[in-house]
PDB file of C-alpha atoms in Angstrom:
ATOM      1  CA  MET A1169      -0.737  23.639  38.735  1.00  0.00           C
ATOM      2  CA  MET A1170       0.318  27.004  37.254  1.00  0.00           C
ATOM      3  CA  LEU A1171      -1.510  26.104  34.060  1.00  0.00           C
ATOM      4  CA  ILE A1172      -4.693  25.416  36.048  1.00  0.00           C
ATOM      5  CA  LYS A1173      -4.450  28.827  37.716  1.00  0.00           C
ATOM      6  CA  THR A1174      -3.858  30.468  34.349  1.00  0.00           C
ATOM      7  CA  LEU A1175      -6.943  28.802  32.904  1.00  0.00           C
ATOM      8  CA  ILE A1176      -9.065  29.901  35.850  1.00  0.00           C
ATOM      9  CA  PHE A1177      -7.922  33.493  36.045  1.00  0.00           C
ATOM     10  CA  ARG A1178      -7.784  34.074  32.314  1.00  0.00           C
ATOM     11  CA  GLY A1179     -11.001  32.225  31.627  1.00  0.00           C
ATOM     12  CA  LEU A1180     -12.205  34.873  29.141  1.00  0.00           C
ATOM     13  CA  ASN A1181      -9.813  33.362  26.581  1.00  0.00           C
ATOM     14  CA  MET A1182     -10.574  29.756  27.357  1.00  0.00           C
ATOM     15  CA  GLN A1183     -13.167  27.616  29.096  1.00  0.00           C
ATOM     16  CA  ILE A1184     -12.770  24.370  31.020  1.00  0.00           C
ATOM     17  CA  ASN A1185     -15.217  22.823  28.564  1.00  0.00           C
ATOM     18  CA  ASP A1186     -12.706  23.517  25.807  1.00  0.00           C
ATOM     19  CA  LEU A1187     -10.309  21.108  27.493  1.00  0.00           C
ATOM     20  CA  LYS A1188     -13.071  18.551  27.978  1.00  0.00           C
ATOM     21  CA  TYR A1189     -13.935  18.720  24.293  1.00  0.00           C
ATOM     22  CA  TYR A1190     -10.269  18.499  23.370  1.00  0.00           C
ATOM     23  CA  ASP A1191      -9.696  15.470  25.598  1.00  0.00           C
ATOM     24  CA  ALA A1192     -12.711  13.722  24.075  1.00  0.00           C
ATOM     25  CA  LEU A1193     -11.619  14.624  20.532  1.00  0.00           C
ATOM     26  CA  TYR A1194      -8.213  13.103  21.170  1.00  0.00           C
ATOM     27  CA  HIS A1195      -9.877   9.795  22.018  1.00  0.00           C
ATOM     28  CA  GLU A1196     -12.783   9.833  19.566  1.00  0.00           C
ATOM     29  CA  LYS A1197     -10.954  11.333  16.571  1.00  0.00           C
ATOM     30  CA  SER A1198     -14.317  12.703  15.438  1.00  0.00           C
ATOM     31  CA  PHE A1199     -15.866  16.171  15.819  1.00  0.00           C
ATOM     32  CA  THR A1200     -19.300  14.654  15.210  1.00  0.00           C
ATOM     33  CA  LYS A1201     -18.961  12.045  17.970  1.00  0.00           C
ATOM     34  CA  VAL A1202     -17.697  14.620  20.478  1.00  0.00           C
ATOM     35  CA  ALA A1203     -20.549  16.996  19.687  1.00  0.00           C
ATOM     36  CA  LYS A1204     -23.034  14.177  20.157  1.00  0.00           C
ATOM     37  CA  LYS A1205     -21.396  13.106  23.428  1.00  0.00           C
ATOM     38  CA  PHE A1206     -21.684  16.591  24.959  1.00  0.00           C
ATOM     39  CA  LYS A1207     -25.009  17.394  23.237  1.00  0.00           C
ATOM     40  CA  VAL A1208     -23.685  20.513  21.550  1.00  0.00           C
ATOM     41  CA  SER A1209     -23.346  21.546  17.924  1.00  0.00           C
ATOM     42  CA  GLN A1210     -20.319  20.527  15.888  1.00  0.00           C
ATOM     43  CA  PRO A1211     -19.336  24.192  15.346  1.00  0.00           C
ATOM     44  CA  SER A1212     -19.114  24.501  19.156  1.00  0.00           C
ATOM     45  CA  ILE A1213     -16.379  21.863  19.162  1.00  0.00           C
ATOM     46  CA  SER A1214     -14.583  23.558  16.291  1.00  0.00           C
ATOM     47  CA  SER A1215     -14.752  26.904  18.102  1.00  0.00           C
ATOM     48  CA  ALA A1216     -13.295  25.328  21.251  1.00  0.00           C
ATOM     49  CA  ILE A1217     -10.320  23.981  19.294  1.00  0.00           C
ATOM     50  CA  LYS A1218      -9.769  27.397  17.674  1.00  0.00           C
ATOM     51  CA  ARG A1219      -9.802  29.060  21.111  1.00  0.00           C
ATOM     52  CA  LEU A1220      -7.190  26.597  22.363  1.00  0.00           C
ATOM     53  CA  GLU A1221      -5.011  27.141  19.307  1.00  0.00           C
ATOM     54  CA  SER A1222      -5.341  30.889  19.713  1.00  0.00           C
ATOM     55  CA  TYR A1223      -4.508  30.724  23.408  1.00  0.00           C
ATOM     56  CA  PHE A1224      -1.404  28.571  22.933  1.00  0.00           C
ATOM     57  CA  GLN A1225      -0.427  30.172  19.620  1.00  0.00           C
ATOM     58  CA  ALA A1226       0.066  26.746  18.080  1.00  0.00           C
ATOM     59  CA  LYS A1227      -1.624  24.441  15.612  1.00  0.00           C
ATOM     60  CA  LEU A1228      -3.048  21.503  17.570  1.00  0.00           C
ATOM     61  CA  VAL A1229      -5.271  19.535  15.200  1.00  0.00           C
ATOM     62  CA  ILE A1230      -4.962  18.868  11.484  1.00  0.00           C
ATOM     63  CA  ARG A1231      -8.242  17.965   9.801  1.00  0.00           C
ATOM     64  CA  GLY A1232      -8.303  15.968   6.571  1.00  0.00           C
ATOM     65  CA  HIS A1233     -11.141  15.140   4.223  1.00  0.00           C
ATOM     66  CA  ALA A1234     -12.034  11.936   6.110  1.00  0.00           C
ATOM     67  CA  THR A1235     -12.375  11.121   9.832  1.00  0.00           C
ATOM     68  CA  ALA A1236      -9.326   8.890   9.604  1.00  0.00           C
ATOM     69  CA  ASP A1237      -7.267  11.921   8.473  1.00  0.00           C
ATOM     70  CA  LEU A1238      -7.711  13.728  11.820  1.00  0.00           C
ATOM     71  CA  LYS A1239      -4.255  14.072  13.328  1.00  0.00           C
ATOM     72  CA  PHE A1240      -2.681  15.858  16.283  1.00  0.00           C
ATOM     73  CA  THR A1241       0.484  17.898  15.953  1.00  0.00           C
ATOM     74  CA  PRO A1242       3.370  17.505  18.431  1.00  0.00           C
ATOM     75  CA  ALA A1243       1.950  20.563  20.234  1.00  0.00           C
ATOM     76  CA  GLY A1244      -1.457  18.873  20.223  1.00  0.00           C
ATOM     77  CA  GLU A1245       0.004  15.707  21.718  1.00  0.00           C
ATOM     78  CA  GLN A1246       1.686  17.763  24.440  1.00  0.00           C
ATOM     79  CA  LEU A1247      -1.512  19.622  25.272  1.00  0.00           C
ATOM     80  CA  TYR A1248      -3.418  16.354  25.592  1.00  0.00           C
ATOM     81  CA  GLN A1249      -1.055  15.188  28.338  1.00  0.00           C
ATOM     82  CA  HIS A1250      -1.610  18.409  30.307  1.00  0.00           C
ATOM     83  CA  ALA A1251      -5.348  18.532  29.600  1.00  0.00           C
ATOM     84  CA  ALA A1252      -5.828  15.025  30.987  1.00  0.00           C
ATOM     85  CA  SER A1253      -3.882  15.992  34.120  1.00  0.00           C
ATOM     86  CA  ILE A1254      -5.848  19.241  34.577  1.00  0.00           C
ATOM     87  CA  LEU A1255      -9.213  17.516  34.196  1.00  0.00           C
ATOM     88  CA  ASN A1256      -8.174  14.844  36.698  1.00  0.00           C
ATOM     89  CA  GLU A1257      -7.134  17.527  39.198  1.00  0.00           C
ATOM     90  CA  LEU A1258     -10.426  19.378  38.765  1.00  0.00           C
ATOM     91  CA  ASP A1259     -12.371  16.156  39.289  1.00  0.00           C
ATOM     92  CA  SER A1260     -10.311  15.454  42.401  1.00  0.00           C
ATOM     93  CA  ALA A1261     -10.975  18.986  43.688  1.00  0.00           C
ATOM     94  CA  HIS A1262     -14.714  18.519  43.163  1.00  0.00           C
ATOM     95  CA  GLN A1263     -14.663  15.262  45.122  1.00  0.00           C
ATOM     96  CA  GLU A1264     -12.606  16.810  47.929  1.00  0.00           C
ATOM     97  CA  ILE A1265     -15.000  19.757  48.281  1.00  0.00           C
ATOM     98  CA  THR A1266     -18.002  17.407  48.265  1.00  0.00           C
ATOM     99  CA  HIS A1267     -16.266  15.350  50.945  1.00  0.00           C
ATOM    100  CA  LEU A1268     -15.705  18.396  53.165  1.00  0.00           C
ATOM    101  CA  GLN A1269     -19.294  19.555  52.796  1.00  0.00           C
ATOM    102  CA  SER A1270     -20.823  16.162  53.543  1.00  0.00           C
ATOM    103  CA  ARG A1271     -18.304  15.229  56.284  1.00  0.00           C
ATOM    104  CA  THR A1272     -18.609  11.682  55.029  1.00  0.00           C
ATOM    105  CA  THR A1273     -15.427   9.630  54.935  1.00  0.00           C
ATOM    106  CA  THR A1274     -15.002   6.562  52.757  1.00  0.00           C
ATOM    107  CA  ILE A1275     -12.373   4.221  54.189  1.00  0.00           C
ATOM    108  CA  GLY A1276     -10.828   1.454  52.118  1.00  0.00           C
ATOM    109  CA  LEU A1277     -10.041  -1.760  53.964  1.00  0.00           C
ATOM    110  CA  PRO A1278      -8.357  -4.921  52.708  1.00  0.00           C
ATOM    111  CA  PRO A1279     -10.163  -7.914  54.274  1.00  0.00           C
ATOM    112  CA  ILE A1280      -7.072  -9.069  56.154  1.00  0.00           C
ATOM    113  CA  LEU A1281      -6.331  -5.696  57.752  1.00  0.00           C
ATOM    114  CA  LYS A1282     -10.002  -5.191  58.500  1.00  0.00           C
ATOM    115  CA  HIS A1283     -10.130  -8.412  60.488  1.00  0.00           C
ATOM    116  CA  ALA A1284      -6.759  -7.870  62.153  1.00  0.00           C
ATOM    117  CA  TYR A1285      -6.965  -4.217  63.172  1.00  0.00           C
ATOM    118  CA  PHE A1286     -10.044  -2.202  62.356  1.00  0.00           C
ATOM    119  CA  ALA A1287     -12.661  -4.080  64.370  1.00  0.00           C
ATOM    120  CA  LYS A1288     -10.380  -4.037  67.411  1.00  0.00           C
ATOM    121  CA  ILE A1289      -9.788  -0.305  67.050  1.00  0.00           C
ATOM    122  CA  VAL A1290     -13.460   0.598  66.764  1.00  0.00           C
ATOM    123  CA  LEU A1291     -14.496  -1.641  69.654  1.00  0.00           C
ATOM    124  CA  ALA A1292     -11.613  -0.988  72.002  1.00  0.00           C
ATOM    125  CA  THR A1293     -10.906   2.717  71.569  1.00  0.00           C
ATOM    126  CA  LYS A1294     -13.390   4.821  73.508  1.00  0.00           C
ATOM    127  CA  ALA A1295     -12.031   8.036  72.071  1.00  0.00           C
ATOM    128  CA  PHE A1296     -12.697   6.765  68.580  1.00  0.00           C
ATOM    129  CA  ASP A1297     -16.246   5.704  69.441  1.00  0.00           C
ATOM    130  CA  ARG A1298     -16.917   9.018  71.153  1.00  0.00           C
ATOM    131  CA  GLN A1299     -15.530  11.351  68.493  1.00  0.00           C
ATOM    132  CA  TYR A1300     -16.050   9.525  65.227  1.00  0.00           C
ATOM    133  CA  ASN A1301     -19.630   9.629  63.956  1.00  0.00           C
ATOM    134  CA  ILE A1302     -20.123   6.139  62.577  1.00  0.00           C
ATOM    135  CA  ASP A1303     -23.052   7.383  60.451  1.00  0.00           C
ATOM    136  CA  HIS A1304     -20.580   9.476  58.460  1.00  0.00           C
ATOM    137  CA  MET A1305     -18.274   6.572  57.661  1.00  0.00           C
ATOM    138  CA  HIS A1306     -18.521   4.321  54.616  1.00  0.00           C
ATOM    139  CA  ILE A1307     -16.431   1.159  54.291  1.00  0.00           C
ATOM    140  CA  TYR A1308     -15.105   0.038  50.918  1.00  0.00           C
ATOM    141  CA  GLU A1309     -13.510  -3.405  50.945  1.00  0.00           C
ATOM    142  CA  ALA A1310     -10.952  -4.542  48.357  1.00  0.00           C
ATOM    143  CA  GLY A1311      -7.377  -5.745  48.024  1.00  0.00           C
ATOM    144  CA  SER A1312      -4.498  -3.344  48.637  1.00  0.00           C
ATOM    145  CA  ASN A1313      -3.561  -3.001  44.964  1.00  0.00           C
ATOM    146  CA  GLY A1314      -7.118  -2.059  44.043  1.00  0.00           C
ATOM    147  CA  LEU A1315      -7.446   0.335  46.992  1.00  0.00           C
ATOM    148  CA  THR A1316      -4.264   2.166  46.004  1.00  0.00           C
ATOM    149  CA  GLN A1317      -5.771   3.015  42.629  1.00  0.00           C
ATOM    150  CA  SER A1318      -9.108   3.938  44.237  1.00  0.00           C
ATOM    151  CA  LEU A1319      -7.267   6.390  46.513  1.00  0.00           C
ATOM    152  CA  ILE A1320      -5.460   7.980  43.588  1.00  0.00           C
ATOM    153  CA  ASN A1321      -8.719   8.246  41.638  1.00  0.00           C
ATOM    154  CA  GLY A1322     -10.427   9.953  44.593  1.00  0.00           C
ATOM    155  CA  ASP A1323     -13.029   7.195  45.020  1.00  0.00           C
ATOM    156  CA  ILE A1324     -12.067   6.764  48.686  1.00  0.00           C
ATOM    157  CA  ASP A1325     -10.604   9.201  51.237  1.00  0.00           C
ATOM    158  CA  LEU A1326      -8.462   7.014  53.472  1.00  0.00           C
ATOM    159  CA  ALA A1327      -7.248   3.426  53.315  1.00  0.00           C
ATOM    160  CA  LEU A1328      -5.369   0.778  55.181  1.00  0.00           C
ATOM    161  CA  LEU A1329      -2.942  -0.726  52.685  1.00  0.00           C
ATOM    162  CA  GLY A1330      -0.718  -3.753  52.726  1.00  0.00           C
ATOM    163  CA  SER A1331       2.650  -3.532  50.983  1.00  0.00           C
ATOM    164  CA  LEU A1332       5.870  -5.471  50.616  1.00  0.00           C
ATOM    165  CA  GLY A1333       8.354  -3.517  52.691  1.00  0.00           C
ATOM    166  CA  GLN A1334       8.112   0.274  52.692  1.00  0.00           C
ATOM    167  CA  ALA A1335       5.276   1.591  50.530  1.00  0.00           C
ATOM    168  CA  THR A1336       5.971   4.635  48.344  1.00  0.00           C
ATOM    169  CA  ASN A1337       3.749   6.530  45.923  1.00  0.00           C
ATOM    170  CA  ASP A1338       4.293  10.072  44.674  1.00  0.00           C
ATOM    171  CA  LYS A1339       0.548  10.821  44.913  1.00  0.00           C
ATOM    172  CA  LEU A1340      -0.048   9.420  48.401  1.00  0.00           C
ATOM    173  CA  GLN A1341       0.981  10.080  51.986  1.00  0.00           C
ATOM    174  CA  VAL A1342       1.768   6.671  53.461  1.00  0.00           C
ATOM    175  CA  PHE A1343       2.387   5.927  57.157  1.00  0.00           C
ATOM    176  CA  PRO A1344       3.401   2.384  58.187  1.00  0.00           C
ATOM    177  CA  PHE A1345       2.046   1.178  61.538  1.00  0.00           C
ATOM    178  CA  ALA A1346       2.870  -2.553  61.653  1.00  0.00           C
ATOM    179  CA  THR A1347       5.011  -5.212  59.971  1.00  0.00           C
ATOM    180  CA  ALA A1348       4.671  -8.985  59.853  1.00  0.00           C
ATOM    181  CA  PRO A1349       6.266 -11.996  58.139  1.00  0.00           C
ATOM    182  CA  PHE A1350       4.488 -14.338  55.732  1.00  0.00           C
ATOM    183  CA  TYR A1351       3.578 -17.860  56.864  1.00  0.00           C
ATOM    184  CA  ILE A1352       2.240 -20.939  55.120  1.00  0.00           C
ATOM    185  CA  TYR A1353      -1.225 -21.907  56.366  1.00  0.00           C
ATOM    186  CA  MET A1354      -2.215 -25.553  55.926  1.00  0.00           C
ATOM    187  CA  ALA A1355      -4.395 -28.265  57.412  1.00  0.00           C
ATOM    188  CA  LYS A1356      -2.996 -30.360  60.260  1.00  0.00           C
ATOM    189  CA  THR A1357      -3.679 -33.422  58.107  1.00  0.00           C
ATOM    190  CA  ASN A1358      -1.186 -32.220  55.487  1.00  0.00           C
ATOM    191  CA  PRO A1359       2.051 -34.265  55.861  1.00  0.00           C
ATOM    192  CA  LEU A1360       4.133 -31.061  55.752  1.00  0.00           C
ATOM    193  CA  ALA A1361       2.273 -29.775  58.829  1.00  0.00           C
ATOM    194  CA  GLN A1362       4.622 -31.839  60.970  1.00  0.00           C
ATOM    195  CA  GLN A1363       7.459 -29.436  60.142  1.00  0.00           C
ATOM    196  CA  GLN A1364       6.151 -26.702  62.420  1.00  0.00           C
ATOM    197  CA  THR A1365       9.611 -25.230  63.014  1.00  0.00           C
ATOM    198  CA  GLY A1366       9.598 -24.012  59.431  1.00  0.00           C
ATOM    199  CA  LEU A1367       9.506 -24.753  55.709  1.00  0.00           C
ATOM    200  CA  TYR A1368      11.391 -23.552  52.668  1.00  0.00           C
ATOM    201  CA  PHE A1369       9.155 -22.324  49.876  1.00  0.00           C
ATOM    202  CA  LYS A1370      10.701 -24.883  47.520  1.00  0.00           C
ATOM    203  CA  ASP A1371       9.261 -27.614  49.779  1.00  0.00           C
ATOM    204  CA  LEU A1372       5.827 -26.556  48.493  1.00  0.00           C
ATOM    205  CA  LYS A1373       6.480 -27.233  44.795  1.00  0.00           C
ATOM    206  CA  ASN A1374       4.024 -30.148  44.743  1.00  0.00           C
ATOM    207  CA  GLN A1375       1.354 -28.446  46.851  1.00  0.00           C
ATOM    208  CA  LEU A1376      -1.844 -26.893  45.518  1.00  0.00           C
ATOM    209  CA  PHE A1377      -2.294 -23.276  46.577  1.00  0.00           C
ATOM    210  CA  VAL A1378      -5.497 -21.402  47.303  1.00  0.00           C
ATOM    211  CA  SER A1379      -4.745 -17.738  46.850  1.00  0.00           C
ATOM    212  CA  PHE A1380      -6.113 -14.228  46.863  1.00  0.00           C
ATOM    213  CA  ASP A1381      -6.769 -12.556  43.523  1.00  0.00           C
ATOM    214  CA  ALA A1382      -4.453 -10.032  41.876  1.00  0.00           C
ATOM    215  CA  SER A1383      -5.824  -7.077  43.877  1.00  0.00           C
ATOM    216  CA  PHE A1384      -4.006  -8.403  46.989  1.00  0.00           C
ATOM    217  CA  ILE A1385      -0.366  -7.765  47.835  1.00  0.00           C
ATOM    218  CA  HIS A1386      -0.003 -11.471  48.729  1.00  0.00           C
ATOM    219  CA  VAL A1387       0.152 -12.297  45.016  1.00  0.00           C
ATOM    220  CA  GLN A1388       3.327 -10.238  44.652  1.00  0.00           C
ATOM    221  CA  ALA A1389       4.823 -11.903  47.729  1.00  0.00           C
ATOM    222  CA  MET A1390       4.151 -15.350  46.265  1.00  0.00           C
ATOM    223  CA  LYS A1391       5.757 -14.380  42.950  1.00  0.00           C
ATOM    224  CA  GLN A1392       8.856 -13.157  44.759  1.00  0.00           C
ATOM    225  CA  LEU A1393       9.164 -16.295  46.880  1.00  0.00           C
ATOM    226  CA  ALA A1394       8.556 -18.556  43.883  1.00  0.00           C
ATOM    227  CA  LYS A1395      11.184 -16.761  41.810  1.00  0.00           C
ATOM    228  CA  ASN A1396      13.775 -17.015  44.584  1.00  0.00           C
ATOM    229  CA  ALA A1397      12.962 -20.710  45.110  1.00  0.00           C
ATOM    230  CA  GLY A1398      12.998 -21.490  41.390  1.00  0.00           C
ATOM    231  CA  ILE A1399       9.545 -23.099  41.385  1.00  0.00           C
ATOM    232  CA  ARG A1400       6.164 -22.387  39.810  1.00  0.00           C
ATOM    233  CA  PRO A1401       3.361 -22.727  42.390  1.00  0.00           C
ATOM    234  CA  LYS A1402       0.230 -24.571  41.355  1.00  0.00           C
ATOM    235  CA  THR A1403      -2.839 -22.476  42.141  1.00  0.00           C
ATOM    236  CA  PHE A1404      -6.167 -24.270  42.479  1.00  0.00           C
ATOM    237  CA  LEU A1405      -8.368 -21.245  43.171  1.00  0.00           C
ATOM    238  CA  LYS A1406      -8.202 -17.473  43.638  1.00  0.00           C
ATOM    239  CA  THR A1407     -10.632 -15.525  45.822  1.00  0.00           C
ATOM    240  CA  ASN A1408     -11.016 -12.271  47.767  1.00  0.00           C
ATOM    241  CA  ASP A1409     -12.963 -13.940  50.598  1.00  0.00           C
ATOM    242  CA  VAL A1410     -10.754 -14.650  53.621  1.00  0.00           C
ATOM    243  CA  SER A1411     -13.286 -16.966  55.304  1.00  0.00           C
ATOM    244  CA  PHE A1412     -13.773 -19.016  52.145  1.00  0.00           C
ATOM    245  CA  LEU A1413     -10.014 -19.314  51.666  1.00  0.00           C
ATOM    246  CA  MET A1414      -9.612 -20.497  55.263  1.00  0.00           C
ATOM    247  CA  SER A1415     -12.332 -23.131  54.838  1.00  0.00           C
ATOM    248  CA  LEU A1416     -10.495 -24.573  51.827  1.00  0.00           C
ATOM    249  CA  VAL A1417      -7.249 -24.688  53.799  1.00  0.00           C
ATOM    250  CA  ALA A1418      -8.994 -26.396  56.747  1.00  0.00           C
ATOM    251  CA  GLU A1419     -10.317 -29.093  54.393  1.00  0.00           C
ATOM    252  CA  ASN A1420      -6.789 -29.666  53.037  1.00  0.00           C
ATOM    253  CA  ILE A1421      -7.863 -28.631  49.555  1.00  0.00           C
ATOM    254  CA  GLY A1422      -4.871 -26.332  49.345  1.00  0.00           C
ATOM    255  CA  VAL A1423      -2.266 -24.357  51.268  1.00  0.00           C
ATOM    256  CA  ALA A1424      -2.149 -20.556  51.472  1.00  0.00           C
ATOM    257  CA  LEU A1425       0.496 -17.867  51.818  1.00  0.00           C
ATOM    258  CA  LEU A1426      -0.723 -15.335  54.374  1.00  0.00           C
ATOM    259  CA  THR A1427       0.787 -12.751  56.662  1.00  0.00           C
ATOM    260  CA  ASN A1428       0.790 -14.035  60.236  1.00  0.00           C
ATOM    261  CA  ILE A1429      -1.496 -11.253  61.467  1.00  0.00           C
ATOM    262  CA  VAL A1430      -4.262 -13.536  60.182  1.00  0.00           C
ATOM    263  CA  THR A1431      -5.702 -15.734  62.933  1.00  0.00           C
ATOM    264  CA  PRO A1432      -6.686 -19.225  61.708  1.00  0.00           C
ATOM    265  CA  THR A1433     -10.464 -19.568  61.742  1.00  0.00           C
ATOM    266  CA  ASP A1434     -10.402 -23.348  62.239  1.00  0.00           C
ATOM    267  CA  PRO A1435      -8.522 -25.458  64.829  1.00  0.00           C
ATOM    268  CA  ASN A1436      -7.473 -27.771  61.985  1.00  0.00           C
ATOM    269  CA  ILE A1437      -5.274 -25.012  60.489  1.00  0.00           C
ATOM    270  CA  VAL A1438      -1.619 -24.478  61.403  1.00  0.00           C
ATOM    271  CA  ALA A1439       0.602 -21.548  60.421  1.00  0.00           C
ATOM    272  CA  ILE A1440       4.197 -22.494  59.625  1.00  0.00           C
ATOM    273  CA  PRO A1441       7.022 -19.953  59.252  1.00  0.00           C
ATOM    274  CA  LEU A1442       9.154 -19.760  56.115  1.00  0.00           C
ATOM    275  CA  LEU A1443      12.905 -20.319  56.397  1.00  0.00           C
ATOM    276  CA  ASP A1444      13.923 -18.699  53.092  1.00  0.00           C
ATOM    277  CA  ASP A1445      16.522 -15.949  53.028  1.00  0.00           C
ATOM    278  CA  ASN A1446      15.515 -12.538  51.624  1.00  0.00           C
ATOM    279  CA  GLN A1447      11.813 -13.242  51.968  1.00  0.00           C
ATOM    280  CA  PRO A1448       9.290 -10.395  51.637  1.00  0.00           C
ATOM    281  CA  THR A1449       7.884  -8.647  54.687  1.00  0.00           C
ATOM    282  CA  PHE A1450       4.292  -7.476  54.953  1.00  0.00           C
ATOM    283  CA  SER A1451       3.815  -3.847  55.990  1.00  0.00           C
ATOM    284  CA  ALA A1452       0.474  -2.421  57.145  1.00  0.00           C
ATOM    285  CA  ASN A1453       0.036   1.252  56.259  1.00  0.00           C
ATOM    286  CA  VAL A1454      -2.525   4.008  56.477  1.00  0.00           C
ATOM    287  CA  ALA A1455      -2.636   6.174  53.352  1.00  0.00           C
ATOM    288  CA  PHE A1456      -4.422   9.155  51.836  1.00  0.00           C
ATOM    289  CA  ARG A1457      -3.924  11.501  48.871  1.00  0.00           C
ATOM    290  CA  LYS A1458      -1.364  14.246  49.314  1.00  0.00           C
ATOM    291  CA  ASN A1459      -3.947  16.871  48.343  1.00  0.00           C
ATOM    292  CA  HIS A1460      -6.566  15.528  50.765  1.00  0.00           C
ATOM    293  CA  ASN A1461      -7.372  17.697  53.804  1.00  0.00           C
ATOM    294  CA  LEU A1462      -7.842  15.362  56.745  1.00  0.00           C
ATOM    295  CA  THR A1463     -10.876  15.772  58.986  1.00  0.00           C
ATOM    296  CA  THR A1464     -10.552  15.676  62.787  1.00  0.00           C
ATOM    297  CA  GLU A1465     -11.932  12.125  62.763  1.00  0.00           C
ATOM    298  CA  GLU A1466      -9.428  10.970  60.163  1.00  0.00           C
ATOM    299  CA  ILE A1467      -6.520  12.481  62.102  1.00  0.00           C
ATOM    300  CA  LEU A1468      -7.730  10.606  65.187  1.00  0.00           C
ATOM    301  CA  LEU A1469      -7.912   7.349  63.254  1.00  0.00           C
ATOM    302  CA  ILE A1470      -4.359   7.775  61.946  1.00  0.00           C
ATOM    303  CA  ARG A1471      -3.087   8.521  65.455  1.00  0.00           C
ATOM    304  CA  ILE A1472      -4.778   5.413  66.828  1.00  0.00           C
ATOM    305  CA  LEU A1473      -3.340   3.269  64.050  1.00  0.00           C
ATOM    306  CA  SER A1474       0.157   4.605  64.675  1.00  0.00           C
ATOM    307  CA  GLN A1475      -0.089   3.204  68.198  1.00  0.00           C
ATOM    308  CA  GLN A1476      -0.752  -0.340  66.949  1.00  0.00           C
ATOM    309  CA  ALA A1477       2.833  -1.051  65.909  1.00  0.00           C
TER     310      ALA A1477
END
C-alpha cells in the first residue's frame, strides 16, 4: 500500500498508465501489441518503460533484435508482481467507490443457502423489509467456491458461503452463523433407504451419485469422505440446479450428498445420516472483502444472519 501512495503523491515521475502498459508488456512480450491494445504510439510505451526504470533506478526490460528476445530482468520480474497487485487494488477501489455512490449491493448466494436461509430472512424479518431497499439489491447465484473468487475480484459485495469447518481467507472477513452435518439423500425405493439409522460412506461404493459441480463445497466433502472410506464414488451427473438434482434422487436415478439444511422436495426422498468418524461438517458463513465498507443495510443483514445459528 505504501507503493500505491508513493505513486499517487509523486505522480509527476510516473503515471498509473505506465504500470498498465508494463503489465500488458509482461504478458504480450511485444511493444507493438501493447501500443495497439491501448491505441497509443509505440514510442509512448517505450517512454513509459523508461520512466519506470528511471523511477526505480533499475533496468527492467532487455530488448533484443526480435520480439522473442524481449526479456525481463530480476528487477523487472519483481516489479511485475507489485504492478499486478497495485492495478488490482485500484480496480477494487474503483468498484468500491461506484458501489457507495450507487448504494446498490450485489449479494452472492449459493442455491442451497438461498433456499435454506435467505427467503426466510427476507419474508420473516420486518426490520429487514422496512430498512433494506429491495430495488438496490442484486442477487448473484453460484456455488460457494465460485462466489469466494467473485468476492475477492470485487464482482459482488457480500456473500453467503458454505465451507468445510471454519472458513479462512486472508482477503475476506468471514462470520459463521450455522453448522450442519452431511446426509445421504436417496429415494425410498432404494434398498439402502431401509437403514434410516445411518450409513457408512463405504456402503455407497456401488451407488450412482448425482452431484453438484466443482463450484460447490459439497464436492470437497465427497472427496474427503471417499478418501477416508477408501472408495471412488461413481458420479452419473453434475449440476448446479438443486431442484433438478432432487428430481433425479426422487426417481432413484442416483443418490446425493447434501447438508441436512436442505429440505427434500419430494415425499419419495429420505435423508440418512452418515456414521463415519472424522466426517466433514458444513458451515454457513457470511463474508465480504476486508477493504469493503459495509452499508447500513449490509450491517443489518449480517446481524440478522448471526441470529440464525
